[in-house]
XYZ file of C-alpha atoms in Angstrom:
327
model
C 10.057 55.990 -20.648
C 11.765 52.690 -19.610
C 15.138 53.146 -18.595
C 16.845 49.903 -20.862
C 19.620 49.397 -23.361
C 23.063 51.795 -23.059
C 24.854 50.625 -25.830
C 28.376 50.075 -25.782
C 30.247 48.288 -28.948
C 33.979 48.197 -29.389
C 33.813 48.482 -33.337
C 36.621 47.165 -35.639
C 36.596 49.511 -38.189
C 38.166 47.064 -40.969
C 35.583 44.401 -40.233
C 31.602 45.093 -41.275
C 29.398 45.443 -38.273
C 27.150 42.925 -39.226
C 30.062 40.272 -39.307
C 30.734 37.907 -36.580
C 27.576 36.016 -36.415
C 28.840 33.247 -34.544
C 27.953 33.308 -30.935
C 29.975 31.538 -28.201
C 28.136 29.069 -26.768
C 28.500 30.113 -23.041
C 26.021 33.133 -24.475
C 23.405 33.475 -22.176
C 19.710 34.100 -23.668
C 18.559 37.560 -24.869
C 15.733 38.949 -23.161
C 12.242 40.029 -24.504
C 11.642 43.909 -25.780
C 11.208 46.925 -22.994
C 12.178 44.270 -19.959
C 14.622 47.400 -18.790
C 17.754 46.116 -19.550
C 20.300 47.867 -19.196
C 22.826 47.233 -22.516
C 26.425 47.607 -22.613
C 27.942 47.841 -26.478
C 32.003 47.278 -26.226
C 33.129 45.160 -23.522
C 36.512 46.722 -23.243
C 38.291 47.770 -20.277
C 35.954 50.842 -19.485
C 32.399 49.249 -21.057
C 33.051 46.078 -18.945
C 33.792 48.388 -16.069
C 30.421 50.416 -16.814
C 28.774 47.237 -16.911
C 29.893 46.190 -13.586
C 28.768 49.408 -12.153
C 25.028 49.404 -13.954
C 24.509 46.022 -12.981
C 23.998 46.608 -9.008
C 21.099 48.415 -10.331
C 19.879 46.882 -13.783
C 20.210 44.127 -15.958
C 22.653 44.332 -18.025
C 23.457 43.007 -21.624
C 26.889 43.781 -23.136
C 27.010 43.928 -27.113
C 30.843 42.951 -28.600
C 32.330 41.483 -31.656
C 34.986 39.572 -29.610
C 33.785 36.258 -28.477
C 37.045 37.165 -25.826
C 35.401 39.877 -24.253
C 31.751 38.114 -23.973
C 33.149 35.692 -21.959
C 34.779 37.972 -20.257
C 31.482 40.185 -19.245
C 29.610 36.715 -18.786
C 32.457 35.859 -15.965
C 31.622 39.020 -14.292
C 27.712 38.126 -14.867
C 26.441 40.024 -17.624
C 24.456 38.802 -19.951
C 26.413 39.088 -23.737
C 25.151 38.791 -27.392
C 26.841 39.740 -30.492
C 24.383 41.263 -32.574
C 22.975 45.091 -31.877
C 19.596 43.959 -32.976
C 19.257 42.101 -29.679
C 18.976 45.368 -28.098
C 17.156 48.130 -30.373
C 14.198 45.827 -30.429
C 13.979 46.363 -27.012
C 15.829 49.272 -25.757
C 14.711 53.124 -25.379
C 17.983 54.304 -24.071
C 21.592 53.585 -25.559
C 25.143 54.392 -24.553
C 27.876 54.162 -26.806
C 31.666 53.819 -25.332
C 33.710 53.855 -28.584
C 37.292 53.239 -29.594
C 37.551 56.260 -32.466
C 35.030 58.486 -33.784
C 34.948 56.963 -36.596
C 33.256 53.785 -34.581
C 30.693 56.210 -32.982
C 29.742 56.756 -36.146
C 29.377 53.805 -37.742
C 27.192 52.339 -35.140
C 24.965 55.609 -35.263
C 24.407 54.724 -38.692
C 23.709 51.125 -37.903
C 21.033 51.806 -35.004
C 19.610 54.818 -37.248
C 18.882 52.056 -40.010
C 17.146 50.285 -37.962
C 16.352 52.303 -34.468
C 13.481 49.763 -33.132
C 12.914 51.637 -29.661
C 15.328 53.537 -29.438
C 14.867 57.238 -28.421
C 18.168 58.295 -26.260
C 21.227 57.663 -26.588
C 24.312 58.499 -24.237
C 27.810 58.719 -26.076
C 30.423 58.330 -23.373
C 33.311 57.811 -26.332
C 36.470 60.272 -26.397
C 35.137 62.899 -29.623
C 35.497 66.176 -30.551
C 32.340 67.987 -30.276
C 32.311 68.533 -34.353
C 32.112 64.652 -34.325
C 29.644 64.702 -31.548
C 27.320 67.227 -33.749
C 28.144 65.126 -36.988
C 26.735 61.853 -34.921
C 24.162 63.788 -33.258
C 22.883 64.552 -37.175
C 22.991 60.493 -38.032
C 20.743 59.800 -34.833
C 18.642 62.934 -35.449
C 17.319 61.571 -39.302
C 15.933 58.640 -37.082
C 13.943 60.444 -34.146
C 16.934 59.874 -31.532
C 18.216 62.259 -29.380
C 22.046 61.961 -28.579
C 23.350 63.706 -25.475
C 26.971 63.895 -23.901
C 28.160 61.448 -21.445
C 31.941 61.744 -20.921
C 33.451 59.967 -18.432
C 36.506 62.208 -17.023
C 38.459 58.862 -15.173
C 39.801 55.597 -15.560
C 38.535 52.402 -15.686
C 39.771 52.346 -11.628
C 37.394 55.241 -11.150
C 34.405 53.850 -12.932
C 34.778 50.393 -10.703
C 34.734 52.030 -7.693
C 32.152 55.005 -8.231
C 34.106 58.060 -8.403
C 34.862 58.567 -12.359
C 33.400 61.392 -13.295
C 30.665 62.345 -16.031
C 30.291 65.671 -18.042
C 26.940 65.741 -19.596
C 25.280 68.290 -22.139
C 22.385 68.167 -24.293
C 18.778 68.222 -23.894
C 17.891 69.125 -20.062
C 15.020 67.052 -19.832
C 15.837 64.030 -21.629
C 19.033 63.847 -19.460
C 16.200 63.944 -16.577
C 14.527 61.210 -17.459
C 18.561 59.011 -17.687
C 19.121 60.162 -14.270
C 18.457 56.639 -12.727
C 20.570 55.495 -15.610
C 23.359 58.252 -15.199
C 23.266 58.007 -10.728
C 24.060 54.332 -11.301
C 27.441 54.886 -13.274
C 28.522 57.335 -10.708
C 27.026 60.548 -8.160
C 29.868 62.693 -9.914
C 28.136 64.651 -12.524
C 28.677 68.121 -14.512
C 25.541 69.083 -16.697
C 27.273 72.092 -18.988
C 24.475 73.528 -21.869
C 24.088 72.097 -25.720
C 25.112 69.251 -27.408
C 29.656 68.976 -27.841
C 29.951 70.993 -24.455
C 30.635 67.958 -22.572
C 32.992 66.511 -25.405
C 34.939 69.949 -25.415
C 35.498 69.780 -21.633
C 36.701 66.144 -21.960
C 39.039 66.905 -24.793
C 40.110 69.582 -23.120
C 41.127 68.255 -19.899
C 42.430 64.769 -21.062
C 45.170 67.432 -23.033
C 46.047 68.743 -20.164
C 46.194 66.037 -17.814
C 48.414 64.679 -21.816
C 50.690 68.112 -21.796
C 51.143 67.938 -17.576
C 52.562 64.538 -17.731
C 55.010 65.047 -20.378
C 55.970 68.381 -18.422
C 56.062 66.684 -15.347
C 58.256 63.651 -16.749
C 60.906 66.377 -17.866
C 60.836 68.016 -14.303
C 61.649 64.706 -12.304
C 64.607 64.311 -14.729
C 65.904 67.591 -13.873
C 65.703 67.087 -10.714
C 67.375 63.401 -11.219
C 70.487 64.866 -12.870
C 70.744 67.627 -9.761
C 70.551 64.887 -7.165
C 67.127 65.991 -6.043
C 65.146 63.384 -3.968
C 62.148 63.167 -6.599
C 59.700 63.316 -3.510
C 60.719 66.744 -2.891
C 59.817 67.590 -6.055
C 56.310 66.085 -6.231
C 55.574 67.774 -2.937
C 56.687 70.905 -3.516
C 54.770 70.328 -7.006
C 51.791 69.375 -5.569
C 51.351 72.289 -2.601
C 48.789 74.992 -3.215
C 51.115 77.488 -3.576
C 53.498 75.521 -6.223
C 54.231 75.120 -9.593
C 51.225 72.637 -10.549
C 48.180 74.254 -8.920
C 49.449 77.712 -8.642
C 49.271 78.269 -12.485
C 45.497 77.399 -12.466
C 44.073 78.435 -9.072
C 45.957 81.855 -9.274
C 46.743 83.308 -12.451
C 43.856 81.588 -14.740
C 41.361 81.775 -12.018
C 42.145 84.870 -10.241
C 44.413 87.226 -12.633
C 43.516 85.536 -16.632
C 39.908 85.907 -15.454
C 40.103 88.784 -14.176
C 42.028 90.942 -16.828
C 44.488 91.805 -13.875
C 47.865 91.855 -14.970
C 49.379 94.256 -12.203
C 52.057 93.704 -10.080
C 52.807 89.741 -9.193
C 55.584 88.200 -10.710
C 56.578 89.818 -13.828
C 56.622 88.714 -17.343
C 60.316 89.792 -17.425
C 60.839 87.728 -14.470
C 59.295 84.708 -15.102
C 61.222 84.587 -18.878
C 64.012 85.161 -16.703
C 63.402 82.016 -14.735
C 62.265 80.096 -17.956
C 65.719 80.829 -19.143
C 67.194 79.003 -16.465
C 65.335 75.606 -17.002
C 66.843 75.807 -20.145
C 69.812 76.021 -19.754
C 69.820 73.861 -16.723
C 68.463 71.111 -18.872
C 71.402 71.805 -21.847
C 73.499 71.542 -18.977
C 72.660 68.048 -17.947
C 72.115 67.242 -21.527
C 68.336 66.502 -21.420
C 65.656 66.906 -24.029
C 62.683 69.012 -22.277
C 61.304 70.095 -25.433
C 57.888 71.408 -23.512
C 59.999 73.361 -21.619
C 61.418 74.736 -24.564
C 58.765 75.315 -26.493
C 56.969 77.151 -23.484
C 60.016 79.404 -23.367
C 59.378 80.744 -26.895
C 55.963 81.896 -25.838
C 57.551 84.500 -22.834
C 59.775 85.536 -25.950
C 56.661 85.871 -27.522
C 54.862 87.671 -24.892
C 57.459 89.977 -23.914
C 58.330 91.385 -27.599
C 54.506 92.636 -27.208
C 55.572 94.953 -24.344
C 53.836 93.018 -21.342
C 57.465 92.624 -19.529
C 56.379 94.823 -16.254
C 52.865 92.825 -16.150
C 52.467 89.871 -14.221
C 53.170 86.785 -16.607
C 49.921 85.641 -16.438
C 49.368 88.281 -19.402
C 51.232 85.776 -21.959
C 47.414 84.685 -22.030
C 46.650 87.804 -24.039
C 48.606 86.162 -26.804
C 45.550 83.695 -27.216
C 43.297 86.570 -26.827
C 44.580 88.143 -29.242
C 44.860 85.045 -32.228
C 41.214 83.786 -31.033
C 39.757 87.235 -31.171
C 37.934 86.785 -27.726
C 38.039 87.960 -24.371
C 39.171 85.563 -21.173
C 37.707 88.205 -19.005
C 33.940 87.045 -17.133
């Protein structure tokens, strides 16, 4: 199987796909079918960046509607077109790096039309796994297999090699990528069927979403108590603090588990949420994830739980998921 086209294309969603015909004419010349290109679709910030890294090891051609961000891939020397034609008459792989679902999806139903030699393709978009299934079923009507390829940095990461990629999907035709996949970057997760990977990304971009507003309401606190904000990130950021602790400890250790006894209690730890609180009223800050994490102790402890450690407020979600956190 020749390793050639990933296919990345930055999609305006009000404009047909098929529109922009005109070319800019510092273009360079498309190459000739199965000549293991490499192709980029959506020469944004992250596609241009994947191009850069792909093309120490392959040519590359980069596929966007924007004459702007051609140029801007031909700059960094990668060969650009406009049209997706140019590469599925001549590429068996394809990766798509998409603005919305909604993109992913439209261009699944553009290369499905008319697949050429295409047999893979790598989505490396941000999509919930119900729209990676949903996709999966556009390529699938056309012979093409679509696999998980999410990319769990920035656009700093990908430059430099150490972005990582969550993969899922068929074992062995992610095999047969590897070339493809060790190019973009030696960081790789393979989880098991097709949305895995998505989940995970989804997952931990809402995290990384939920820690930063968290962590924006915590150096105001400590701003209005005179705290040197350094302090705070170090004290933060130690093993045993209030940022790592959480995961390493009472997810990892007591959540996983299904050990709730001694520790810190529930009681305790509402206790302590209490304070924040009012600490924040008193400076006259909004910390409404603060808040709203306070009303799950209240939660937690009108179950009983107040003598467990407070790691059990996870048995809230076991309970409305009817599951089990337990390995």
């Amino acid at each position: 199987m020749h390793l050639a086209c990933k296919i990345i294309y930055w999609v305006d969603t009000d404009r047909a796909i098929t529109s922009s015909r005109e070319k800019s004419s510092k273009e360079m010349k498309v190459s000739q079918p199965n000549d293991g290109t490499v192709g980029i679709v959506g020469l944004g910030n992250m596609g241009l960046a994947i191009a850069e890294r792909l093309a120490q090891d392959f040519p590359v051609l980069g596929v966007d509607l924007s004459a702007e961000r051609r140029d801007a891939a031909q700059q960094a020397g990668i060969e650009a077109t406009g049209e997706i034609s140019d590469l599925t008459r001549r590429c068996e792989t394809v990766l798509m790096s998409l603005p919305a679902p909604a993109a992913s999806a439209a261009v699944a139903r553009q290369i499905a039309a008319a697949p050429g030699v295409v047999s893979t393709v790598l989505e490396t978009s941000t999509v919930t796994p119900s729209d990676l299934l949903s996709t999966r079923g556009i390529f699938a009507g056309a012979g093409i297999e679509l696999l998980d390829a999410a990319i769990l940095s920035g656009v700093a990461q990908m430059r430099s090699g150490t972005a990582g990629l969550v993969l899922a999907g068929d074992a062995a035709r992610i095999a047969q990528v590897q070339p493809l996949l060790d190019a973009i970057t030696p960081k790789q997760t393979i989880l098991g069927a097709s949305g895995a990977g998505m989940a995970a990304k989804v997952i931990n971009n809402a995290v990384a979403h939920v820690v930063m507003v968290i962590l924006t309401e915590a150096l105001a606190l400590s701003k209005s108590a005179d705290l040197d904000p350094e302090a705070i990130i170090s004290i933060l950021a130690a093993p045993d603090g209030g940022l790592m602790r959480p995961l390493t400890h009472r997810i990892a250790e007591r959540v996983r588990e299904g050990d709730y006894e001694g520790g810190m209690s529930l009681e305790a730890a509402r206790k302590d949420s209490t304070l924040a609180v009012r600490m924040a009223m008193d400076a006259g800050l909004p910390t409404p994830t603060i808040s709203a994490a306070h009303g799950i102790y209240e939660m937690a402890m009108s179950m009983g739980w107040s003598r467990e450690d407070y790691a059990a407020l996870a048995k809230l979600w076991e309970q409305w998921g009817d599951t089990s956190f337990v390995k």
